[in-house]
Amino acid sequence: DSKFGRAPIEYPHEDLREILEETYGIIVYQDQVLHVLRRFAGYSLGSADIVRKAMGKKIADLMAKEREKFVAGALARGYERETAEAIFDLIQPFAGYAFNKAHSVSYAVVAYWTAYFKANYPVEFMTCVLNAYGANSDKASAVIAECKRLDIPVLPPDISRSRVEFAIDETDDGTPAIRFGLASIKNVGESAVEDLVAERERKGAFTSLGDFCRRAGSQVANRRVLESLIKVGALDALAKRGSLLASVETVMRAIQREAQLKDSGQSTMFNLFGQSVATPMADITLVPAPDPSANEAAQWERELLGVAVTARPLDALYRHAPAEAVLSLEQLEHEVPDGANVTLVGQITTVRYVMTKQQQRLAFIVLALPNGSVDVGVRSRALAEAEPLLREGTLVLLTGKSGRGRNEELVVWCDRVQEYRLPADDASAPDPEPTGPRLEEWHEPEPALAVAGASPKPPTNAAPNASNMTTPTQPRPAAPAAGSPRPNGNGYGHGKANGNGNGHAAPSSAAPEPPQRRKVLVRLTETEQPEEDAYLLRAVLSLLLEYPGSDGVDLIISSQGKRYRMEMPIITTSYCPELAARIAELFGRQDAVLVQGPAG
């Protein structure tokens, strides 16, 4: 503000103008601290640097002595004690966190460059970041999660498309994307794939498994390399993973045989025609074998790539996980304080057991979340119940406390583990498309009439599924007394309950019908402030979960002149006047909630 004239430039003291003029009166650099010590208290540069180091280490007794020395030096130079103490108090907390000018400018320039590139060339920038962190699977996983947030597709390795490192590619519809590099696969080094990529760039993509075996080269004729390529799907375009993995010896021998012919200089009749005729080779017969399940494929990819790319069964967690579950590793690291209760849903990828000095048995698991992994410790008091579930590949829901391990790494200390089951239609989906709750346009119903002994007729223009609406200020209808007409879903005392139209229920020996679930409809209005809208949505969902029950929840969202009804299939609550009053207070309106009767 001072730089652009929106606020006056203020100096702690006029004698500091020359030192702080370039930064508009604000101490920014450590260099300025040294000059303040010299100007105000007569320090030499050497003694001033000792003070700076003491400030950085926050040595209390040393700082108390330096404070006395600073004030005495300032008094000797004619400054008032109050002014000297104020200046020392200004620089004391600052010096421990500041950088020197050369360091600050260097960091600022690099920060500006990277921010500019990410904002204006996001695909190119994120490709470079992945190549910088490719060897560190945890960091690469976090970068890929950021690519997902930026809507940048990250494509799996492909021997006909991938380069040695991460590179820019495009999806089938032409969207710019980032393609995994072949050298990014564990057990596959650069030397193993450099010749392969060079061969493909000279003569084109591999057209068949036989073509791949003929041209792949001796570096690929290694069991670990070949298995790793198969497991991450790099050969998916040529054959199925299951069959390739079952036939890996056959494929490896074929590659070795062709590489030996090429290296020995032997030729065939077909070589006389040059590149216009491909040298035929014996057919490669693959052993029939089932393809890996989505969970198994995802586990292979996490092991070899650091993240599941083609098979992501954990994507279904975004749709079906409890509302209170933390699904983002970034959220767990930056938004959940140490010691806070936390709920996680994920897949166990590794399990190990340890024995403490007190002879207590502990388990440590790595839990894969949709965009990363977290270490989870299971203490002995929870281990007895949890141990049957601690198997690689198991989906679990666990609760515990966020904390830190011996080396200050993030750890969740688990109190309870239970198996988590996805719906059957999602459990086997290798890469399900994200689908949200059912959404339909909604029209406001007319207010229901409360007439004793008769059911109000639904208005002719009322939308389906909008009957029997009440506002929070209306009390919930009491249960009917014995002999009173039984509610039928559209109101009490329907005239045809006994077939004679007199409004009284006929005696019946039939068992009573089970109660049907109500729906609580919460009104929201979309504004031009999406962050506040998101906060309000999270707040109301948390509030609904404070009242556990079987009542369903739908949202009525007003947006651009229309209203939409969105079902929330995983949220249930128990409607009561207290809940209605709290929602009304949160939204600042009395009609924030409608209650839909069982018939809806």
Coordinates of C-alpha atoms in Angstrom, one line a residue:
D1 CA 0.0 0.0 0.0
S2 CA 2.9 2.4 0.8
K3 CA 4.6 1.6 -2.5
F4 CA 1.5 2.6 -4.5
G5 CA 0.6 5.6 -2.4
R6 CA -2.4 4.1 -0.7
A7 CA -0.9 4.4 2.8
P8 CA 1.8 6.8 4.1
I9 CA 5.3 5.5 4.6
E10 CA 6.0 5.3 8.3
Y11 CA 9.5 4.8 9.8
P12 CA 10.1 3.4 13.4
H13 CA 12.4 6.4 13.7
E14 CA 13.5 9.1 11.3
D15 CA 17.1 8.0 11.6
L16 CA 16.1 4.7 10.0
R17 CA 14.8 6.3 6.8
E18 CA 18.0 5.7 4.9
I19 CA 18.1 2.0 6.0
L20 CA 14.5 1.2 5.3
E21 CA 13.6 3.5 2.4
E22 CA 13.9 0.8 -0.3
T23 CA 11.4 -1.4 1.6
Y24 CA 9.0 1.5 2.4
G25 CA 9.7 1.6 6.2
I26 CA 9.4 -2.2 6.8
I27 CA 12.3 -4.3 7.9
V28 CA 12.6 -7.1 5.3
Y29 CA 16.2 -8.2 5.2
Q30 CA 18.7 -9.4 7.9
D31 CA 21.1 -6.9 6.4
Q32 CA 18.8 -4.1 7.6
V33 CA 18.9 -5.5 11.2
L34 CA 22.7 -5.3 11.2
H35 CA 22.6 -1.6 10.0
V36 CA 19.9 -0.7 12.7
L37 CA 22.2 -2.2 15.4
R38 CA 25.1 -0.1 14.1
R39 CA 23.2 3.1 13.6
F40 CA 21.3 3.1 16.9
A41 CA 23.7 1.4 19.3
G42 CA 27.1 1.7 17.7
Y43 CA 27.6 -2.0 17.1
S44 CA 30.4 -3.2 14.7
L45 CA 29.2 -5.4 11.9
G46 CA 30.9 -8.4 13.6
S47 CA 29.2 -7.8 16.9
A48 CA 25.9 -7.1 15.2
D49 CA 26.0 -10.5 13.4
I50 CA 26.5 -12.2 16.8
V51 CA 23.3 -10.5 18.0
R52 CA 21.5 -11.7 14.8
K53 CA 22.6 -15.3 15.4
A54 CA 21.5 -15.1 19.1
M55 CA 18.1 -13.9 17.9
G56 CA 17.8 -16.7 15.5
K57 CA 18.5 -19.3 18.2
K58 CA 16.2 -17.5 20.7
I59 CA 18.7 -17.8 23.6
A60 CA 16.8 -15.9 26.3
D61 CA 19.6 -15.0 28.7
L62 CA 21.9 -13.9 25.9
M63 CA 19.1 -11.8 24.4
A64 CA 18.5 -10.1 27.8
K65 CA 22.2 -9.1 27.9
E66 CA 22.2 -7.8 24.4
R67 CA 19.1 -5.8 25.1
E68 CA 20.9 -4.0 27.9
K69 CA 23.9 -3.5 25.7
F70 CA 21.7 -2.1 22.9
V71 CA 19.8 0.3 25.1
A72 CA 23.1 1.5 26.7
G73 CA 24.6 2.1 23.3
A74 CA 21.5 4.0 22.1
L75 CA 21.5 6.2 25.3
A76 CA 25.2 7.0 24.7
R77 CA 24.2 8.2 21.2
G78 CA 21.5 10.5 22.5
Y79 CA 18.4 8.4 22.0
E80 CA 15.7 8.1 24.6
R81 CA 15.4 4.8 26.5
E82 CA 11.7 4.3 25.4
T83 CA 12.8 4.7 21.7
A84 CA 15.7 2.3 22.1
E85 CA 13.6 -0.4 23.8
A86 CA 10.9 0.0 21.1
I87 CA 13.4 -0.5 18.3
F88 CA 15.0 -3.6 20.0
D89 CA 11.5 -5.1 20.5
L90 CA 10.8 -4.5 16.8
I91 CA 13.9 -6.3 15.5
Q92 CA 14.1 -9.1 18.1
P93 CA 11.2 -11.4 16.9
F94 CA 12.0 -10.5 13.3
A95 CA 15.6 -11.4 13.0
G96 CA 15.1 -15.1 13.8
Y97 CA 12.9 -15.6 10.7
A98 CA 14.3 -13.2 8.1
F99 CA 16.7 -13.9 5.2
N100 CA 19.6 -11.8 4.0
K101 CA 18.9 -9.7 1.0
A102 CA 20.8 -11.8 -1.6
H103 CA 19.0 -15.0 -0.3
S104 CA 15.6 -13.2 -0.3
V105 CA 15.9 -11.8 -3.8
S106 CA 17.0 -15.2 -5.2
Y107 CA 14.1 -17.0 -3.7
A108 CA 11.7 -14.3 -4.8
V109 CA 12.8 -14.4 -8.4
V110 CA 12.6 -18.3 -8.5
A111 CA 9.2 -18.2 -6.8
Y112 CA 7.9 -15.6 -9.3
W113 CA 9.3 -17.7 -12.2
T114 CA 7.7 -20.9 -11.0
A115 CA 4.3 -19.2 -10.2
Y116 CA 4.3 -17.6 -13.7
F117 CA 5.0 -20.9 -15.4
K118 CA 2.4 -22.8 -13.4
A119 CA -0.2 -20.2 -14.1
N120 CA 0.5 -19.8 -17.8
Y121 CA 2.1 -23.2 -18.8
P122 CA 0.6 -25.6 -16.3
V123 CA 1.1 -28.8 -18.4
E124 CA 4.7 -28.0 -19.2
F125 CA 5.4 -26.9 -15.6
M126 CA 3.9 -30.0 -13.9
T127 CA 5.8 -32.2 -16.4
C128 CA 9.1 -30.6 -15.2
V129 CA 8.1 -31.0 -11.6
L130 CA 7.3 -34.7 -12.1
N131 CA 10.7 -35.2 -13.7
A132 CA 12.3 -33.4 -10.8
Y133 CA 10.5 -35.6 -8.2
G134 CA 10.2 -38.8 -10.3
A135 CA 12.6 -40.8 -8.1
N136 CA 10.6 -40.0 -5.0
S137 CA 7.3 -41.8 -5.2
D138 CA 5.7 -39.9 -2.3
K139 CA 6.5 -36.5 -3.8
A140 CA 5.5 -37.7 -7.3
S141 CA 2.1 -38.9 -5.8
A142 CA 1.5 -35.5 -4.3
V143 CA 2.3 -33.8 -7.7
I144 CA 0.0 -36.2 -9.5
A145 CA -2.8 -35.3 -7.0
E146 CA -2.1 -31.6 -7.9
C147 CA -2.4 -32.4 -11.6
K148 CA -5.8 -33.9 -10.9
R149 CA -6.8 -30.7 -9.1
L150 CA -5.7 -28.7 -12.1
D151 CA -7.6 -31.0 -14.5
I152 CA -4.4 -32.2 -16.1
P153 CA -4.8 -35.9 -17.1
V154 CA -1.8 -38.1 -16.2
L155 CA -1.7 -41.0 -18.6
P156 CA -0.2 -44.4 -17.8
P157 CA 3.1 -45.7 -19.3
D158 CA 2.8 -47.0 -22.9
I159 CA 5.7 -48.5 -24.8
S160 CA 4.3 -47.0 -28.0
R161 CA 3.7 -43.5 -26.5
S162 CA 6.0 -42.9 -23.5
R163 CA 9.4 -41.3 -23.6
V164 CA 12.2 -42.1 -21.2
E165 CA 11.0 -39.4 -18.7
F166 CA 7.6 -37.8 -18.1
A167 CA 6.5 -36.0 -21.3
I168 CA 3.7 -34.0 -22.7
D169 CA 1.1 -36.1 -24.6
E170 CA -2.6 -35.8 -25.3
T171 CA -5.7 -37.8 -24.6
D172 CA -7.8 -39.4 -27.3
D173 CA -10.0 -36.3 -27.6
G174 CA -6.9 -34.0 -28.0
T175 CA -6.7 -32.7 -24.4
P176 CA -3.2 -31.9 -23.3
A177 CA -1.9 -34.5 -20.8
I178 CA 1.2 -35.8 -19.1
R179 CA 2.4 -39.3 -20.0
F180 CA 4.4 -41.4 -17.5
G181 CA 8.0 -42.0 -18.6
L182 CA 9.2 -45.6 -18.9
A183 CA 12.2 -44.9 -16.7
S184 CA 9.7 -43.8 -14.0
I185 CA 8.7 -47.4 -13.5
K186 CA 10.5 -49.2 -10.6
N187 CA 13.0 -51.8 -11.8
V188 CA 13.1 -50.2 -15.2
G189 CA 16.2 -47.9 -15.5
E190 CA 17.0 -45.3 -18.2
S191 CA 19.5 -47.6 -19.9
A192 CA 16.9 -50.3 -20.3
V193 CA 14.5 -48.1 -22.3
E194 CA 16.6 -45.5 -24.0
D195 CA 17.3 -47.8 -27.0
L196 CA 13.6 -48.9 -27.0
V197 CA 12.4 -45.3 -27.3
A198 CA 15.0 -44.5 -29.9
E199 CA 13.9 -47.5 -32.0
R200 CA 10.3 -46.5 -31.8
E201 CA 11.0 -42.9 -32.8
R202 CA 12.9 -44.0 -35.8
K203 CA 10.5 -46.7 -37.1
G204 CA 7.2 -45.9 -35.5
A205 CA 5.0 -47.4 -32.8
F206 CA 4.9 -51.1 -32.1
T207 CA 2.1 -52.7 -34.0
S208 CA 1.9 -56.1 -32.4
L209 CA 3.5 -58.2 -29.7
G210 CA 5.6 -59.9 -32.4
D211 CA 6.7 -56.5 -33.6
F212 CA 7.7 -55.5 -30.1
C213 CA 9.7 -58.6 -29.5
R214 CA 11.5 -58.1 -32.8
R215 CA 12.5 -54.5 -32.1
A216 CA 12.6 -54.1 -28.3
G217 CA 16.4 -54.9 -28.0
S218 CA 18.4 -56.9 -25.5
Q219 CA 18.1 -54.4 -22.6
V220 CA 14.4 -55.2 -22.3
A221 CA 15.0 -59.0 -22.3
N222 CA 15.2 -59.0 -18.6
R223 CA 12.6 -60.7 -16.4
R224 CA 12.3 -57.9 -13.8
V225 CA 12.1 -55.2 -16.5
L226 CA 9.5 -57.1 -18.5
E227 CA 7.3 -57.9 -15.6
S228 CA 7.4 -54.3 -14.4
L229 CA 6.4 -53.1 -17.8
I230 CA 3.5 -55.6 -17.9
K231 CA 2.2 -54.9 -14.4
V232 CA 1.9 -51.1 -14.9
G233 CA 0.1 -51.6 -18.2
A234 CA 2.8 -50.4 -20.6
L235 CA 2.0 -53.3 -22.9
D236 CA -1.8 -53.2 -22.6
A237 CA -2.1 -52.1 -26.2
L238 CA -0.5 -55.4 -27.3
A239 CA -2.1 -58.0 -25.1
K240 CA -3.8 -58.6 -21.7
R241 CA -1.8 -58.2 -18.6
G242 CA -2.8 -61.6 -17.2
S243 CA -1.7 -63.5 -20.3
L244 CA 1.4 -61.5 -20.7
L245 CA 2.4 -62.1 -17.1
A246 CA 1.7 -65.8 -17.3
S247 CA 3.8 -66.0 -20.6
V248 CA 6.7 -63.7 -19.5
E249 CA 9.3 -66.4 -20.1
T250 CA 8.1 -67.0 -23.6
V251 CA 8.1 -63.3 -24.4
M252 CA 11.5 -62.8 -22.9
R253 CA 13.0 -65.7 -24.9
A254 CA 11.5 -64.2 -28.1
I255 CA 13.1 -60.8 -27.4
Q256 CA 16.5 -62.4 -26.6
R257 CA 16.4 -64.5 -29.8
E258 CA 15.6 -61.5 -32.0
A259 CA 18.2 -59.3 -30.3
Q260 CA 20.9 -62.0 -30.8
L261 CA 20.1 -62.2 -34.5
K262 CA 20.4 -58.5 -34.8
D263 CA 23.6 -58.2 -32.8
S264 CA 25.3 -61.0 -34.7
G265 CA 24.6 -59.4 -38.0
Q266 CA 22.7 -62.4 -39.3
S267 CA 20.2 -61.6 -42.0
T268 CA 17.3 -63.4 -43.7
M269 CA 15.8 -63.4 -47.1
F270 CA 13.4 -60.7 -46.0
N271 CA 16.2 -58.3 -45.1
L272 CA 16.9 -58.0 -48.9
F273 CA 13.8 -56.0 -49.3
G274 CA 14.9 -53.4 -46.7
Q275 CA 12.3 -51.9 -44.4
S276 CA 9.5 -52.3 -46.9
V277 CA 9.0 -55.9 -45.7
A278 CA 9.1 -56.9 -42.1
T279 CA 10.9 -60.0 -41.2
P280 CA 8.3 -62.6 -40.1
M281 CA 8.9 -64.4 -36.8
A282 CA 7.3 -67.4 -35.2
D283 CA 3.9 -66.7 -33.5
I284 CA 4.1 -66.1 -29.8
T285 CA 1.5 -68.2 -28.0
L286 CA 0.3 -66.6 -24.8
V287 CA -0.9 -68.7 -21.9
P288 CA -4.6 -68.0 -21.2
A289 CA -4.8 -66.4 -17.8
P290 CA -7.3 -64.2 -15.9
D291 CA -6.7 -60.5 -15.8
P292 CA -5.8 -59.0 -12.4
S293 CA -8.6 -57.5 -10.3
A294 CA -8.9 -53.8 -10.0
N295 CA -7.4 -54.0 -6.5
E296 CA -4.5 -56.1 -7.6
A297 CA -3.7 -53.9 -10.6
A298 CA -3.9 -50.8 -8.4
Q299 CA -1.5 -52.4 -6.0
W300 CA 1.0 -53.2 -8.7
E301 CA 0.8 -49.7 -10.0
R302 CA 1.3 -48.1 -6.5
E303 CA 4.3 -50.4 -5.9
L304 CA 5.9 -49.7 -9.3
L305 CA 4.7 -46.1 -10.1
G306 CA 4.0 -44.7 -6.6
V307 CA 0.3 -44.1 -7.6
A308 CA -2.5 -46.1 -9.2
V309 CA -3.1 -44.7 -12.7
T310 CA -5.1 -47.1 -14.8
A311 CA -6.8 -49.0 -12.0
R312 CA -8.2 -46.8 -9.2
P313 CA -10.7 -48.7 -7.1
L314 CA -10.2 -46.0 -4.4
D315 CA -12.0 -43.5 -6.6
A316 CA -15.2 -45.0 -5.4
L317 CA -14.4 -43.7 -1.9
Y318 CA -15.1 -40.2 -3.1
R319 CA -18.7 -41.2 -3.6
H320 CA -19.4 -43.6 -0.8
A321 CA -17.1 -42.6 2.1
P322 CA -18.7 -41.2 5.3
A323 CA -19.0 -37.4 5.3
E324 CA -16.5 -37.0 8.2
A325 CA -13.8 -39.1 6.5
V326 CA -10.6 -37.4 5.5
L327 CA -9.8 -38.5 1.9
S328 CA -7.0 -36.1 1.0
L329 CA -3.4 -36.6 2.2
E330 CA -2.9 -32.8 1.8
Q331 CA -5.9 -32.1 4.1
L332 CA -4.5 -34.6 6.7
E333 CA -1.1 -32.9 6.6
H334 CA -2.1 -29.3 6.6
E335 CA -5.7 -29.0 8.0
V336 CA -5.8 -31.7 10.8
P337 CA -3.9 -30.6 13.9
D338 CA -1.8 -33.1 15.8
G339 CA -3.9 -34.9 18.4
A340 CA -7.2 -34.4 16.6
N341 CA -9.6 -37.2 16.1
V342 CA -9.7 -38.4 12.5
T343 CA -11.6 -40.9 10.4
L344 CA -9.8 -42.4 7.4
V345 CA -11.0 -44.8 4.6
G346 CA -8.5 -46.5 2.4
Q347 CA -6.7 -49.7 1.3
I348 CA -4.0 -51.4 3.3
T349 CA -0.9 -51.8 1.1
T350 CA 1.7 -53.1 3.7
V351 CA 1.6 -54.5 7.2
R352 CA 4.4 -55.0 9.7
Y353 CA 4.5 -55.9 13.3
V354 CA 7.0 -54.8 16.0
M355 CA 7.6 -55.5 19.7
T356 CA 8.2 -52.7 22.1
K357 CA 10.7 -52.7 25.0
Q358 CA 7.6 -53.3 27.3
Q359 CA 6.9 -56.4 25.3
Q360 CA 3.8 -54.9 23.7
R361 CA 2.9 -55.9 20.2
L362 CA 2.2 -53.1 17.7
A363 CA 1.3 -53.1 14.0
F364 CA 2.2 -50.4 11.5
I365 CA 0.3 -50.3 8.2
V366 CA 0.5 -48.1 5.1
L367 CA -3.0 -47.0 4.2
A368 CA -3.5 -45.9 0.6
L369 CA -5.8 -42.9 0.2
P370 CA -7.2 -41.8 -3.2
N371 CA -4.2 -39.4 -3.6
G372 CA -1.4 -40.7 -1.4
S373 CA -0.5 -42.9 1.5
V374 CA -0.3 -42.4 5.2
D375 CA 1.4 -44.5 8.0
V376 CA -1.0 -45.8 10.6
G377 CA 0.0 -47.3 13.9
V378 CA -2.3 -49.8 15.7
R379 CA -1.5 -50.1 19.4
S380 CA -1.9 -53.3 21.3
R381 CA -5.2 -52.4 22.9
A382 CA -6.8 -52.1 19.4
L383 CA -4.7 -54.8 17.7
A384 CA -6.5 -57.9 19.1
E385 CA -9.8 -56.8 17.4
A386 CA -8.2 -55.3 14.3
E387 CA -5.6 -58.0 13.4
P388 CA -7.9 -60.2 11.3
L389 CA -8.5 -57.2 9.0
L390 CA -4.8 -56.3 8.7
R391 CA -4.1 -57.8 5.3
E392 CA -2.7 -56.3 2.1
G393 CA -5.5 -55.1 -0.2
T394 CA -8.2 -54.9 2.5
L395 CA -10.4 -51.8 2.4
V396 CA -10.8 -50.4 5.9
L397 CA -12.5 -47.6 7.8
L398 CA -10.4 -46.6 10.8
T399 CA -10.6 -43.9 13.5
G400 CA -7.8 -42.5 15.6
K401 CA -5.7 -39.5 16.4
S402 CA -3.3 -37.6 14.1
G403 CA 0.2 -37.4 15.5
R404 CA 3.9 -37.6 14.7
G405 CA 6.4 -40.5 14.7
R406 CA 9.9 -40.7 16.0
N407 CA 11.3 -38.6 13.2
E408 CA 8.3 -36.1 13.2
E409 CA 6.7 -37.9 10.2
L410 CA 2.9 -37.9 10.0
V411 CA 1.3 -40.9 11.7
V412 CA -2.3 -41.7 12.6
W413 CA -2.6 -43.7 15.8
C414 CA -5.5 -46.0 15.4
D415 CA -8.1 -46.8 18.0
R416 CA -10.5 -48.9 15.9
V417 CA -10.4 -50.6 12.5
Q418 CA -13.4 -52.1 10.7
E419 CA -13.8 -53.5 7.2
Y420 CA -15.2 -51.1 4.6
R421 CA -17.3 -52.5 1.8
L422 CA -18.0 -50.7 -1.4
P423 CA -21.3 -51.2 -3.2
A424 CA -21.2 -54.3 -5.5
D425 CA -21.4 -52.2 -8.6
D426 CA -18.2 -50.3 -7.6
A427 CA -16.1 -53.0 -6.0
S428 CA -14.8 -54.4 -9.3
A429 CA -14.7 -51.2 -11.4
P430 CA -11.1 -50.6 -12.4
D431 CA -11.5 -46.9 -13.0
P432 CA -15.1 -45.7 -12.4
E433 CA -16.2 -42.4 -13.8
P434 CA -17.1 -40.0 -10.9
T435 CA -20.8 -39.8 -10.6
G436 CA -22.6 -37.5 -8.2
P437 CA -25.9 -37.8 -6.4
R438 CA -29.1 -37.8 -8.4
L439 CA -30.0 -34.2 -9.5
E440 CA -33.3 -33.0 -10.9
E441 CA -35.1 -29.7 -11.3
W442 CA -37.5 -28.9 -8.4
H443 CA -40.6 -26.8 -8.1
E444 CA -41.9 -25.2 -4.9
P445 CA -45.0 -27.0 -3.6
E446 CA -48.1 -25.1 -2.4
P447 CA -48.5 -25.1 1.4
A448 CA -50.4 -28.1 2.7
L449 CA -53.8 -27.5 4.4
A450 CA -54.3 -28.9 7.8
V451 CA -58.0 -29.9 8.0
A452 CA -59.0 -32.1 10.8
G453 CA -60.3 -35.5 9.8
A454 CA -59.4 -35.0 6.1
S455 CA -56.3 -35.2 4.1
P456 CA -55.3 -32.1 2.1
K457 CA -55.4 -32.8 -1.6
P458 CA -52.1 -32.3 -3.3
P459 CA -52.0 -29.2 -5.6
T460 CA -52.3 -29.9 -9.3
N461 CA -49.1 -28.1 -10.0
A462 CA -47.0 -29.7 -7.3
A463 CA -43.9 -31.5 -8.4
P464 CA -43.5 -35.2 -7.8
N465 CA -41.9 -36.1 -4.5
A466 CA -42.9 -32.9 -2.9
S467 CA -45.9 -33.9 -0.8
N468 CA -46.6 -33.3 2.9
M469 CA -44.1 -30.4 3.3
T470 CA -43.8 -28.6 6.6
T471 CA -41.5 -25.7 7.7
P472 CA -39.3 -25.8 10.8
T473 CA -41.9 -23.7 12.7
Q474 CA -44.5 -26.4 12.3
P475 CA -44.5 -29.1 14.9
R476 CA -44.0 -32.7 13.8
P477 CA -47.4 -34.4 13.8
A478 CA -47.9 -36.5 16.9
A479 CA -48.5 -40.2 16.7
P480 CA -52.2 -41.0 16.4
A481 CA -54.0 -42.3 19.5
A482 CA -55.6 -45.8 19.5
G483 CA -58.5 -45.9 17.2
S484 CA -57.4 -42.8 15.3
P485 CA -56.9 -43.0 11.5
R486 CA -53.4 -44.4 10.7
P487 CA -51.2 -42.1 8.6
N488 CA -50.9 -43.4 5.0
G489 CA -48.1 -41.2 3.7
N490 CA -50.2 -38.3 2.5
G491 CA -51.6 -37.1 5.8
Y492 CA -53.8 -38.4 8.7
G493 CA -57.4 -39.6 8.4
H494 CA -57.6 -40.4 4.7
G495 CA -61.3 -40.9 4.0
K496 CA -60.8 -44.2 2.2
A497 CA -58.7 -45.9 4.8
N498 CA -61.5 -48.4 5.6
G499 CA -63.3 -48.3 2.2
N500 CA -66.4 -46.6 3.5
G501 CA -65.3 -43.0 3.4
N502 CA -66.2 -42.2 7.0
G503 CA -62.7 -41.4 8.0
H504 CA -62.4 -44.1 10.6
A505 CA -60.1 -47.1 10.3
A506 CA -61.8 -50.5 10.1
P507 CA -60.6 -53.2 12.5
S508 CA -57.9 -55.3 10.9
S509 CA -55.9 -58.3 11.9
A510 CA -53.1 -57.5 9.4
A511 CA -49.8 -56.6 10.8
P512 CA -49.0 -52.8 10.8
E513 CA -47.0 -51.5 8.0
P514 CA -43.4 -50.6 8.8
P515 CA -42.7 -46.8 9.1
Q516 CA -41.4 -45.3 5.9
R517 CA -38.4 -42.9 6.0
R518 CA -38.9 -39.2 5.9
K519 CA -36.8 -36.7 3.9
V520 CA -35.3 -33.5 5.3
L521 CA -34.9 -31.0 2.6
V522 CA -32.4 -28.2 3.2
R523 CA -32.6 -25.0 1.1
L524 CA -29.3 -23.5 -0.2
T525 CA -28.8 -20.5 -2.5
E526 CA -25.7 -20.4 -4.8
T527 CA -23.9 -17.0 -4.6
E528 CA -21.0 -15.4 -6.3
Q529 CA -18.7 -16.4 -3.4
P530 CA -18.0 -20.1 -3.9
E531 CA -15.7 -20.4 -0.9
E532 CA -18.5 -19.2 1.4
D533 CA -21.0 -21.5 -0.3
A534 CA -18.6 -24.4 0.3
Y535 CA -18.1 -23.5 3.9
L536 CA -21.9 -23.2 4.5
L537 CA -22.5 -26.6 2.8
R538 CA -19.8 -28.3 5.0
A539 CA -21.3 -26.6 8.1
V540 CA -24.9 -27.8 7.4
L541 CA -23.8 -31.4 6.6
S542 CA -21.8 -31.5 9.8
L543 CA -24.8 -30.2 11.7
L544 CA -27.1 -32.9 10.3
L545 CA -24.6 -35.6 11.3
E546 CA -24.8 -34.4 14.9
Y547 CA -28.4 -35.8 15.0
P548 CA -28.0 -39.4 14.0
G549 CA -31.1 -41.1 12.7
S550 CA -32.7 -42.7 9.7
D551 CA -34.3 -39.6 8.0
G552 CA -32.9 -39.0 4.5
V553 CA -31.4 -35.7 3.4
D554 CA -31.8 -33.9 0.1
L555 CA -30.6 -30.4 -0.9
I556 CA -32.7 -27.8 -2.6
I557 CA -30.2 -25.6 -4.4
S558 CA -31.3 -22.3 -6.0
S559 CA -29.0 -21.4 -8.9
Q560 CA -29.4 -19.0 -11.8
G561 CA -33.1 -18.6 -11.3
K562 CA -33.9 -22.3 -11.0
R563 CA -34.2 -24.8 -8.2
Y564 CA -32.6 -28.2 -8.2
R565 CA -33.1 -31.1 -5.9
M566 CA -30.0 -33.1 -5.1
E567 CA -30.1 -36.3 -3.1
M568 CA -27.5 -37.0 -0.5
P569 CA -27.5 -40.8 -0.4
I570 CA -24.9 -41.3 2.3
I571 CA -26.2 -38.7 4.8
T572 CA -28.9 -39.5 7.3
T573 CA -30.2 -37.5 10.2
S574 CA -33.0 -37.3 12.8
Y575 CA -35.2 -34.3 12.2
C576 CA -36.3 -32.4 15.4
P577 CA -37.2 -28.7 16.2
E578 CA -33.8 -28.2 17.7
L579 CA -32.0 -29.2 14.5
A580 CA -34.4 -27.0 12.5
A581 CA -33.7 -24.0 14.7
R582 CA -29.9 -24.5 14.4
I583 CA -30.1 -24.7 10.6
A584 CA -32.3 -21.7 10.5
E585 CA -29.8 -19.8 12.6
L586 CA -26.9 -20.9 10.4
F587 CA -28.7 -19.8 7.2
G588 CA -30.4 -16.7 8.7
R589 CA -33.8 -17.7 7.4
Q590 CA -36.8 -19.6 9.0
D591 CA -37.7 -21.5 5.9
A592 CA -34.3 -23.2 5.5
V593 CA -35.7 -26.7 6.1
L594 CA -38.7 -28.6 4.7
V595 CA -39.8 -32.1 5.9
Q596 CA -41.2 -34.5 3.4
G597 CA -43.6 -37.2 4.6
P598 CA -43.1 -40.9 4.1
A599 CA -45.1 -41.1 0.9
G600 CA -42.6 -38.9 -0.9

